[in-house]
């Protein structure tokens, strides 16, 4: 819980291994803000109709890809849906001195969202979804400056003392990091809290309100998502259900199937 200044950094996290330091040096990819916007060349005089048609086709194609991406991830305005795989992310822990944005790359070389897969970004000062989902995970999304979101986090803090084997974590978007640090300390939250500076993770998970709580089986498959007052009201029962269902899934995996003669 250091009070030292956060190390300035731009762009998504991208460490080649656990021992590497965050680098924003000359070999880093330029960000949109550092590259001058250059207007495209004017089309040939007789190509306006053809250019308009290509533009329409392009917009339709982008829309189709976006819709199918959301369907693949199982996200929407109500968050991650049951049975969906959790999209990977890696972000600075709010109480750490690590700067930078969340890495949400699902594979290598995704440029603006991450040069390396988010799963590979593993350090003590990083909240990594792939690390957290090695056990049953209760993942809460909240906003700084929204007190109505905090009750469920206080209850998570109480439950984690008795629910050994279940992990708890939170992702905060919006607001300043200093405000978030003070909030964590004043409430006494000891579970990992990540700082989603540019909202990339909240967008990836389809978060439209807070609190949003996703319950996840080991391995990263969503059991269910709760929103708003339902999240706090059902938290204890949902955590018990997650622990029980995860244990049952583990037993089924370990039990060999018998062949029928």
PDB file of C-alpha atoms in Angstrom:
ATOM      1  CA  UNK A   1       0.000   0.000   0.000  1.00  0.00           C
ATOM      2  CA  UNK A   2       2.633   2.435  -1.102  1.00  0.00           C
ATOM      3  CA  UNK A   3       1.979   6.164  -1.265  1.00  0.00           C
ATOM      4  CA  UNK A   4       4.754   6.670  -3.826  1.00  0.00           C
ATOM      5  CA  UNK A   5       3.704   8.280  -7.107  1.00  0.00           C
ATOM      6  CA  UNK A   6       2.477   6.024  -9.883  1.00  0.00           C
ATOM      7  CA  UNK A   7       5.103   5.385 -12.549  1.00  0.00           C
ATOM      8  CA  UNK A   8       3.906   7.238 -15.672  1.00  0.00           C
ATOM      9  CA  UNK A   9       3.160   4.934 -18.590  1.00  0.00           C
ATOM     10  CA  UNK A  10       1.021   4.972 -21.695  1.00  0.00           C
ATOM     11  CA  UNK A  11      -0.789   2.189 -23.477  1.00  0.00           C
ATOM     12  CA  UNK A  12      -1.647  -1.370 -22.415  1.00  0.00           C
ATOM     13  CA  UNK A  13       0.638  -3.400 -20.179  1.00  0.00           C
ATOM     14  CA  UNK A  14       3.028  -5.665 -22.042  1.00  0.00           C
ATOM     15  CA  UNK A  15       5.664  -7.608 -20.101  1.00  0.00           C
ATOM     16  CA  UNK A  16       7.590 -10.432 -21.759  1.00  0.00           C
ATOM     17  CA  UNK A  17       7.942 -12.149 -18.372  1.00  0.00           C
ATOM     18  CA  UNK A  18       7.444 -11.634 -14.632  1.00  0.00           C
ATOM     19  CA  UNK A  19      10.845 -10.032 -14.137  1.00  0.00           C
ATOM     20  CA  UNK A  20      10.558  -7.384 -16.845  1.00  0.00           C
ATOM     21  CA  UNK A  21       9.941  -3.738 -16.060  1.00  0.00           C
ATOM     22  CA  UNK A  22       7.218  -1.650 -17.680  1.00  0.00           C
ATOM     23  CA  UNK A  23       8.782   0.130 -20.590  1.00  0.00           C
ATOM     24  CA  UNK A  24       7.584   3.230 -22.368  1.00  0.00           C
ATOM     25  CA  UNK A  25      10.844   3.692 -24.255  1.00  0.00           C
ATOM     26  CA  UNK A  26      11.699   4.315 -27.853  1.00  0.00           C
ATOM     27  CA  UNK A  27      10.752   0.792 -28.921  1.00  0.00           C
ATOM     28  CA  UNK A  28       7.180   1.187 -27.662  1.00  0.00           C
ATOM     29  CA  UNK A  29       4.449   1.434 -30.244  1.00  0.00           C
ATOM     30  CA  UNK A  30       3.167   4.987 -30.763  1.00  0.00           C
ATOM     31  CA  UNK A  31      -0.252   5.759 -29.366  1.00  0.00           C
ATOM     32  CA  UNK A  32      -3.024   7.569 -31.254  1.00  0.00           C
ATOM     33  CA  UNK A  33      -2.381  10.723 -29.240  1.00  0.00           C
ATOM     34  CA  UNK A  34       1.288  10.785 -30.279  1.00  0.00           C
ATOM     35  CA  UNK A  35       0.683  10.357 -34.004  1.00  0.00           C
ATOM     36  CA  UNK A  36      -0.452  13.276 -36.111  1.00  0.00           C
ATOM     37  CA  UNK A  37      -3.765  12.716 -37.827  1.00  0.00           C
ATOM     38  CA  UNK A  38      -3.160  12.877 -41.583  1.00  0.00           C
ATOM     39  CA  UNK A  39      -6.248  13.175 -43.784  1.00  0.00           C
ATOM     40  CA  UNK A  40      -6.553  10.538 -46.528  1.00  0.00           C
ATOM     41  CA  UNK A  41      -5.871  11.606 -50.115  1.00  0.00           C
ATOM     42  CA  UNK A  42      -8.845  12.835 -52.126  1.00  0.00           C
ATOM     43  CA  UNK A  43     -10.411  10.166 -54.384  1.00  0.00           C
ATOM     44  CA  UNK A  44     -10.143  10.479 -58.161  1.00  0.00           C
ATOM     45  CA  UNK A  45     -12.733  12.770 -59.723  1.00  0.00           C
ATOM     46  CA  UNK A  46     -14.845   9.941 -61.230  1.00  0.00           C
ATOM     47  CA  UNK A  47     -14.557   7.517 -58.319  1.00  0.00           C
ATOM     48  CA  UNK A  48     -16.998   9.163 -55.905  1.00  0.00           C
ATOM     49  CA  UNK A  49     -19.870   6.712 -56.487  1.00  0.00           C
ATOM     50  CA  UNK A  50     -17.554   3.709 -56.268  1.00  0.00           C
ATOM     51  CA  UNK A  51     -15.903   5.110 -53.121  1.00  0.00           C
ATOM     52  CA  UNK A  52     -19.308   5.658 -51.493  1.00  0.00           C
ATOM     53  CA  UNK A  53     -20.255   2.024 -52.198  1.00  0.00           C
ATOM     54  CA  UNK A  54     -16.996   0.720 -50.732  1.00  0.00           C
ATOM     55  CA  UNK A  55     -17.554   2.868 -47.635  1.00  0.00           C
ATOM     56  CA  UNK A  56     -21.036   1.429 -47.086  1.00  0.00           C
ATOM     57  CA  UNK A  57     -19.753  -2.143 -47.465  1.00  0.00           C
ATOM     58  CA  UNK A  58     -16.947  -1.406 -45.021  1.00  0.00           C
ATOM     59  CA  UNK A  59     -19.336  -0.051 -42.363  1.00  0.00           C
ATOM     60  CA  UNK A  60     -21.609  -3.094 -42.724  1.00  0.00           C
ATOM     61  CA  UNK A  61     -18.625  -5.442 -42.415  1.00  0.00           C
ATOM     62  CA  UNK A  62     -17.353  -3.714 -39.272  1.00  0.00           C
ATOM     63  CA  UNK A  63     -20.810  -3.882 -37.715  1.00  0.00           C
ATOM     64  CA  UNK A  64     -21.088  -7.595 -38.506  1.00  0.00           C
ATOM     65  CA  UNK A  65     -17.694  -8.326 -36.977  1.00  0.00           C
ATOM     66  CA  UNK A  66     -18.522  -6.310 -33.846  1.00  0.00           C
ATOM     67  CA  UNK A  67     -21.823  -8.122 -33.294  1.00  0.00           C
ATOM     68  CA  UNK A  68     -20.225 -11.527 -33.722  1.00  0.00           C
ATOM     69  CA  UNK A  69     -17.392 -10.597 -31.389  1.00  0.00           C
ATOM     70  CA  UNK A  70     -19.896  -9.714 -28.670  1.00  0.00           C
ATOM     71  CA  UNK A  71     -21.743 -12.963 -29.252  1.00  0.00           C
ATOM     72  CA  UNK A  72     -18.511 -14.920 -29.002  1.00  0.00           C
ATOM     73  CA  UNK A  73     -17.607 -13.318 -25.697  1.00  0.00           C
ATOM     74  CA  UNK A  74     -21.149 -13.610 -24.385  1.00  0.00           C
ATOM     75  CA  UNK A  75     -21.287  -9.978 -23.332  1.00  0.00           C
ATOM     76  CA  UNK A  76     -24.038  -7.417 -23.531  1.00  0.00           C
ATOM     77  CA  UNK A  77     -25.636  -4.682 -21.504  1.00  0.00           C
ATOM     78  CA  UNK A  78     -26.169  -7.196 -18.682  1.00  0.00           C
ATOM     79  CA  UNK A  79     -22.546  -8.308 -18.527  1.00  0.00           C
ATOM     80  CA  UNK A  80     -21.091 -11.744 -19.114  1.00  0.00           C
ATOM     81  CA  UNK A  81     -23.733 -14.430 -19.550  1.00  0.00           C
ATOM     82  CA  UNK A  82     -23.759 -17.998 -18.089  1.00  0.00           C
ATOM     83  CA  UNK A  83     -21.507 -20.413 -19.946  1.00  0.00           C
ATOM     84  CA  UNK A  84     -19.437 -17.655 -21.585  1.00  0.00           C
ATOM     85  CA  UNK A  85     -15.663 -17.695 -21.366  1.00  0.00           C
ATOM     86  CA  UNK A  86     -14.142 -14.767 -19.484  1.00  0.00           C
ATOM     87  CA  UNK A  87     -12.155 -12.534 -21.843  1.00  0.00           C
ATOM     88  CA  UNK A  88      -8.614 -12.248 -20.503  1.00  0.00           C
ATOM     89  CA  UNK A  89      -7.289  -8.996 -19.046  1.00  0.00           C
ATOM     90  CA  UNK A  90      -4.298  -7.695 -17.104  1.00  0.00           C
ATOM     91  CA  UNK A  91      -4.330  -4.307 -15.363  1.00  0.00           C
ATOM     92  CA  UNK A  92      -2.410  -2.409 -12.674  1.00  0.00           C
ATOM     93  CA  UNK A  93      -3.487  -3.013  -9.100  1.00  0.00           C
ATOM     94  CA  UNK A  94      -4.891   0.243  -7.734  1.00  0.00           C
ATOM     95  CA  UNK A  95      -2.593   0.229  -4.690  1.00  0.00           C
ATOM     96  CA  UNK A  96       0.541  -0.463  -6.732  1.00  0.00           C
ATOM     97  CA  UNK A  97       2.863   2.109  -8.321  1.00  0.00           C
ATOM     98  CA  UNK A  98       2.452   0.590 -11.773  1.00  0.00           C
ATOM     99  CA  UNK A  99       1.115   2.847 -14.523  1.00  0.00           C
ATOM    100  CA  UNK A 100      -0.418   1.986 -17.864  1.00  0.00           C
ATOM    101  CA  UNK A 101      -3.766   0.821 -19.215  1.00  0.00           C
ATOM    102  CA  UNK A 102      -5.317  -2.614 -19.086  1.00  0.00           C
ATOM    103  CA  UNK A 103      -4.136  -5.190 -21.606  1.00  0.00           C
ATOM    104  CA  UNK A 104      -7.150  -6.965 -23.125  1.00  0.00           C
ATOM    105  CA  UNK A 105      -5.351  -8.790 -25.955  1.00  0.00           C
ATOM    106  CA  UNK A 106      -6.637 -12.336 -26.405  1.00  0.00           C
ATOM    107  CA  UNK A 107      -3.742 -13.305 -28.671  1.00  0.00           C
ATOM    108  CA  UNK A 108      -0.297 -11.920 -29.602  1.00  0.00           C
ATOM    109  CA  UNK A 109       0.135  -8.783 -31.670  1.00  0.00           C
ATOM    110  CA  UNK A 110      -3.200  -7.020 -31.172  1.00  0.00           C
ATOM    111  CA  UNK A 111      -1.557  -3.609 -31.244  1.00  0.00           C
ATOM    112  CA  UNK A 112      -3.557  -0.925 -29.479  1.00  0.00           C
ATOM    113  CA  UNK A 113      -5.131  -3.348 -26.991  1.00  0.00           C
ATOM    114  CA  UNK A 114      -1.949  -5.302 -26.253  1.00  0.00           C
ATOM    115  CA  UNK A 115       1.184  -6.524 -28.014  1.00  0.00           C
ATOM    116  CA  UNK A 116       1.298  -9.703 -25.926  1.00  0.00           C
ATOM    117  CA  UNK A 117      -1.626 -11.824 -24.668  1.00  0.00           C
ATOM    118  CA  UNK A 118      -3.086 -10.504 -21.420  1.00  0.00           C
ATOM    119  CA  UNK A 119      -2.675 -13.940 -19.821  1.00  0.00           C
ATOM    120  CA  UNK A 120       1.113 -13.627 -20.109  1.00  0.00           C
ATOM    121  CA  UNK A 121       1.294 -10.373 -18.130  1.00  0.00           C
ATOM    122  CA  UNK A 122       1.919 -11.746 -14.626  1.00  0.00           C
ATOM    123  CA  UNK A 123       3.466  -9.710 -11.818  1.00  0.00           C
ATOM    124  CA  UNK A 124       2.669  -9.015  -8.164  1.00  0.00           C
ATOM    125  CA  UNK A 125       1.428  -5.512  -9.083  1.00  0.00           C
ATOM    126  CA  UNK A 126      -0.958  -6.750 -11.799  1.00  0.00           C
ATOM    127  CA  UNK A 127      -4.519  -8.076 -11.582  1.00  0.00           C
ATOM    128  CA  UNK A 128      -4.561 -10.899 -14.137  1.00  0.00           C
ATOM    129  CA  UNK A 129      -7.841 -12.686 -14.858  1.00  0.00           C
ATOM    130  CA  UNK A 130      -6.071 -15.888 -15.907  1.00  0.00           C
ATOM    131  CA  UNK A 131      -4.334 -16.098 -12.528  1.00  0.00           C
ATOM    132  CA  UNK A 132      -7.514 -15.372 -10.567  1.00  0.00           C
ATOM    133  CA  UNK A 133      -9.566 -18.006 -12.396  1.00  0.00           C
ATOM    134  CA  UNK A 134      -7.341 -20.862 -11.273  1.00  0.00           C
ATOM    135  CA  UNK A 135      -9.934 -21.015  -8.447  1.00  0.00           C
ATOM    136  CA  UNK A 136     -13.643 -20.097  -8.236  1.00  0.00           C
ATOM    137  CA  UNK A 137     -13.755 -16.327  -8.697  1.00  0.00           C
ATOM    138  CA  UNK A 138     -16.192 -13.616  -7.624  1.00  0.00           C
ATOM    139  CA  UNK A 139     -15.401 -10.614  -9.835  1.00  0.00           C
ATOM    140  CA  UNK A 140     -17.108  -7.292  -9.095  1.00  0.00           C
ATOM    141  CA  UNK A 141     -17.195  -4.229 -11.369  1.00  0.00           C
ATOM    142  CA  UNK A 142     -17.730  -0.814  -9.811  1.00  0.00           C
ATOM    143  CA  UNK A 143     -17.202   2.900 -10.433  1.00  0.00           C
ATOM    144  CA  UNK A 144     -15.325   5.364  -8.258  1.00  0.00           C
ATOM    145  CA  UNK A 145     -17.705   8.018  -6.973  1.00  0.00           C
ATOM    146  CA  UNK A 146     -20.731   5.695  -6.932  1.00  0.00           C
ATOM    147  CA  UNK A 147     -21.373   4.823  -3.249  1.00  0.00           C
ATOM    148  CA  UNK A 148     -24.253   2.534  -4.174  1.00  0.00           C
ATOM    149  CA  UNK A 149     -21.691   0.115  -5.617  1.00  0.00           C
ATOM    150  CA  UNK A 150     -19.700  -0.304  -2.433  1.00  0.00           C
ATOM    151  CA  UNK A 151     -22.042  -2.392  -0.297  1.00  0.00           C
ATOM    152  CA  UNK A 152     -21.440  -5.538  -2.310  1.00  0.00           C
ATOM    153  CA  UNK A 153     -17.670  -5.033  -1.988  1.00  0.00           C
ATOM    154  CA  UNK A 154     -17.957  -4.701   1.790  1.00  0.00           C
ATOM    155  CA  UNK A 155     -19.882  -7.982   1.848  1.00  0.00           C
ATOM    156  CA  UNK A 156     -17.247  -9.605  -0.346  1.00  0.00           C
ATOM    157  CA  UNK A 157     -14.649  -8.551   2.211  1.00  0.00           C
ATOM    158  CA  UNK A 158     -16.641 -10.256   4.980  1.00  0.00           C
ATOM    159  CA  UNK A 159     -17.271 -13.430   2.974  1.00  0.00           C
ATOM    160  CA  UNK A 160     -13.683 -13.991   1.918  1.00  0.00           C
ATOM    161  CA  UNK A 161     -12.727 -14.716   5.531  1.00  0.00           C
ATOM    162  CA  UNK A 162     -15.033 -17.731   5.671  1.00  0.00           C
ATOM    163  CA  UNK A 163     -14.987 -18.848   2.044  1.00  0.00           C
ATOM    164  CA  UNK A 164     -11.474 -20.173   1.691  1.00  0.00           C
ATOM    165  CA  UNK A 165     -10.894 -21.557  -1.775  1.00  0.00           C
ATOM    166  CA  UNK A 166     -13.042 -18.873  -3.423  1.00  0.00           C
ATOM    167  CA  UNK A 167     -11.236 -15.822  -4.746  1.00  0.00           C
ATOM    168  CA  UNK A 168     -12.589 -12.286  -4.745  1.00  0.00           C
ATOM    169  CA  UNK A 169     -11.462  -9.383  -6.923  1.00  0.00           C
ATOM    170  CA  UNK A 170     -12.797  -6.056  -8.188  1.00  0.00           C
ATOM    171  CA  UNK A 171     -12.319  -3.821 -11.203  1.00  0.00           C
ATOM    172  CA  UNK A 172     -12.888  -0.061 -10.900  1.00  0.00           C
ATOM    173  CA  UNK A 173     -13.445   2.229 -13.865  1.00  0.00           C
ATOM    174  CA  UNK A 174     -13.875   6.013 -13.985  1.00  0.00           C
ATOM    175  CA  UNK A 175     -12.534   8.515 -11.501  1.00  0.00           C
ATOM    176  CA  UNK A 176      -9.013   9.198 -10.298  1.00  0.00           C
ATOM    177  CA  UNK A 177      -6.639   6.602  -8.958  1.00  0.00           C
ATOM    178  CA  UNK A 178      -5.950   8.619  -5.812  1.00  0.00           C
ATOM    179  CA  UNK A 179      -9.659   8.613  -4.959  1.00  0.00           C
ATOM    180  CA  UNK A 180      -9.792   4.858  -5.529  1.00  0.00           C
ATOM    181  CA  UNK A 181      -6.813   4.261  -3.252  1.00  0.00           C
ATOM    182  CA  UNK A 182      -8.428   6.237  -0.454  1.00  0.00           C
ATOM    183  CA  UNK A 183     -11.652   4.326  -0.979  1.00  0.00           C
ATOM    184  CA  UNK A 184      -9.919   0.945  -0.710  1.00  0.00           C
ATOM    185  CA  UNK A 185      -8.171   1.908   2.501  1.00  0.00           C
ATOM    186  CA  UNK A 186     -11.214   3.483   4.132  1.00  0.00           C
ATOM    187  CA  UNK A 187     -13.304   0.352   3.509  1.00  0.00           C
ATOM    188  CA  UNK A 188     -10.489  -2.050   4.347  1.00  0.00           C
ATOM    189  CA  UNK A 189     -10.779  -4.136   1.176  1.00  0.00           C
ATOM    190  CA  UNK A 190      -7.929  -6.640   1.073  1.00  0.00           C
ATOM    191  CA  UNK A 191      -8.880  -8.509  -2.106  1.00  0.00           C
ATOM    192  CA  UNK A 192      -7.179  -7.408  -5.353  1.00  0.00           C
ATOM    193  CA  UNK A 193      -8.641  -4.224  -6.865  1.00  0.00           C
ATOM    194  CA  UNK A 194      -7.624  -3.335 -10.413  1.00  0.00           C
ATOM    195  CA  UNK A 195      -7.620   0.147 -11.921  1.00  0.00           C
ATOM    196  CA  UNK A 196      -9.244   0.164 -15.379  1.00  0.00           C
ATOM    197  CA  UNK A 197      -8.005   3.622 -16.347  1.00  0.00           C
ATOM    198  CA  UNK A 198      -9.439   3.826 -19.857  1.00  0.00           C
ATOM    199  CA  UNK A 199     -12.454   1.534 -19.298  1.00  0.00           C
ATOM    200  CA  UNK A 200     -11.197  -1.147 -21.704  1.00  0.00           C
ATOM    201  CA  UNK A 201     -12.120  -4.040 -19.396  1.00  0.00           C
ATOM    202  CA  UNK A 202     -15.534  -2.603 -18.526  1.00  0.00           C
ATOM    203  CA  UNK A 203     -16.264  -2.297 -22.246  1.00  0.00           C
ATOM    204  CA  UNK A 204     -14.996  -5.808 -22.944  1.00  0.00           C
ATOM    205  CA  UNK A 205     -17.316  -7.246 -20.294  1.00  0.00           C
ATOM    206  CA  UNK A 206     -20.324  -5.170 -21.333  1.00  0.00           C
ATOM    207  CA  UNK A 207     -20.567  -3.303 -18.035  1.00  0.00           C
ATOM    208  CA  UNK A 208     -23.315  -0.677 -18.151  1.00  0.00           C
ATOM    209  CA  UNK A 209     -24.017  -0.210 -14.430  1.00  0.00           C
ATOM    210  CA  UNK A 210     -22.660  -0.984 -11.002  1.00  0.00           C
ATOM    211  CA  UNK A 211     -22.311  -3.067  -9.103  1.00  0.00           C
ATOM    212  CA  UNK A 212     -22.022  -5.942 -11.583  1.00  0.00           C
ATOM    213  CA  UNK A 213     -20.786  -9.223 -10.129  1.00  0.00           C
ATOM    214  CA  UNK A 214     -19.732 -12.222 -12.235  1.00  0.00           C
ATOM    215  CA  UNK A 215     -19.294 -15.664 -10.655  1.00  0.00           C
ATOM    216  CA  UNK A 216     -16.765 -17.807 -12.466  1.00  0.00           C
ATOM    217  CA  UNK A 217     -15.830 -21.472 -12.362  1.00  0.00           C
ATOM    218  CA  UNK A 218     -12.128 -22.426 -12.243  1.00  0.00           C
ATOM    219  CA  UNK A 219     -10.811 -22.209 -15.775  1.00  0.00           C
ATOM    220  CA  UNK A 220     -12.756 -19.057 -16.608  1.00  0.00           C
ATOM    221  CA  UNK A 221     -16.353 -20.034 -17.452  1.00  0.00           C
ATOM    222  CA  UNK A 222     -19.105 -17.772 -16.126  1.00  0.00           C
ATOM    223  CA  UNK A 223     -21.695 -19.339 -13.801  1.00  0.00           C
ATOM    224  CA  UNK A 224     -23.866 -16.206 -13.637  1.00  0.00           C
ATOM    225  CA  UNK A 225     -23.826 -12.415 -13.469  1.00  0.00           C
ATOM    226  CA  UNK A 226     -25.817 -10.247 -11.057  1.00  0.00           C
ATOM    227  CA  UNK A 227     -26.508  -6.528 -11.369  1.00  0.00           C
ATOM    228  CA  UNK A 228     -27.488  -3.739  -9.009  1.00  0.00           C
ATOM    229  CA  UNK A 229     -29.403  -4.556  -5.838  1.00  0.00           C
ATOM    230  CA  UNK A 230     -29.634  -8.220  -6.869  1.00  0.00           C
ATOM    231  CA  UNK A 231     -25.861  -8.478  -6.640  1.00  0.00           C
ATOM    232  CA  UNK A 232     -25.717  -7.496  -2.969  1.00  0.00           C
ATOM    233  CA  UNK A 233     -28.913  -9.301  -1.964  1.00  0.00           C
ATOM    234  CA  UNK A 234     -27.837 -12.648  -3.447  1.00  0.00           C
ATOM    235  CA  UNK A 235     -24.089 -12.454  -2.841  1.00  0.00           C
ATOM    236  CA  UNK A 236     -23.796 -14.925   0.046  1.00  0.00           C
ATOM    237  CA  UNK A 237     -26.069 -17.504  -1.598  1.00  0.00           C
ATOM    238  CA  UNK A 238     -24.313 -17.110  -4.953  1.00  0.00           C
ATOM    239  CA  UNK A 239     -20.875 -17.569  -3.387  1.00  0.00           C
ATOM    240  CA  UNK A 240     -22.061 -20.787  -1.703  1.00  0.00           C
ATOM    241  CA  UNK A 241     -23.530 -21.999  -4.995  1.00  0.00           C
ATOM    242  CA  UNK A 242     -20.296 -21.197  -6.826  1.00  0.00           C
ATOM    243  CA  UNK A 243     -18.185 -23.095  -4.289  1.00  0.00           C
ATOM    244  CA  UNK A 244     -20.506 -26.128  -4.385  1.00  0.00           C
ATOM    245  CA  UNK A 245     -20.833 -26.218  -8.173  1.00  0.00           C
ATOM    246  CA  UNK A 246     -17.070 -25.781  -8.648  1.00  0.00           C
ATOM    247  CA  UNK A 247     -16.378 -28.715  -6.315  1.00  0.00           C
ATOM    248  CA  UNK A 248     -18.880 -30.869  -8.200  1.00  0.00           C
ATOM    249  CA  UNK A 249     -17.291 -29.985 -11.527  1.00  0.00           C
ATOM    250  CA  UNK A 250     -13.871 -30.870 -10.150  1.00  0.00           C
ATOM    251  CA  UNK A 251     -15.122 -34.271  -8.914  1.00  0.00           C
ATOM    252  CA  UNK A 252     -16.654 -35.056 -12.305  1.00  0.00           C
ATOM    253  CA  UNK A 253     -13.354 -34.203 -13.956  1.00  0.00           C
ATOM    254  CA  UNK A 254     -11.372 -36.460 -11.609  1.00  0.00           C
ATOM    255  CA  UNK A 255     -13.784 -39.422 -11.672  1.00  0.00           C
ATOM    256  CA  UNK A 256     -12.912 -41.842 -14.522  1.00  0.00           C
ATOM    257  CA  UNK A 257     -15.772 -43.001 -16.668  1.00  0.00           C
ATOM    258  CA  UNK A 258     -16.580 -46.699 -16.545  1.00  0.00           C
ATOM    259  CA  UNK A 259     -17.133 -48.526 -19.787  1.00  0.00           C
ATOM    260  CA  UNK A 260     -20.345 -50.476 -20.280  1.00  0.00           C
ATOM    261  CA  UNK A 261     -19.573 -54.054 -21.421  1.00  0.00           C
TER     262      UNK A 261
END
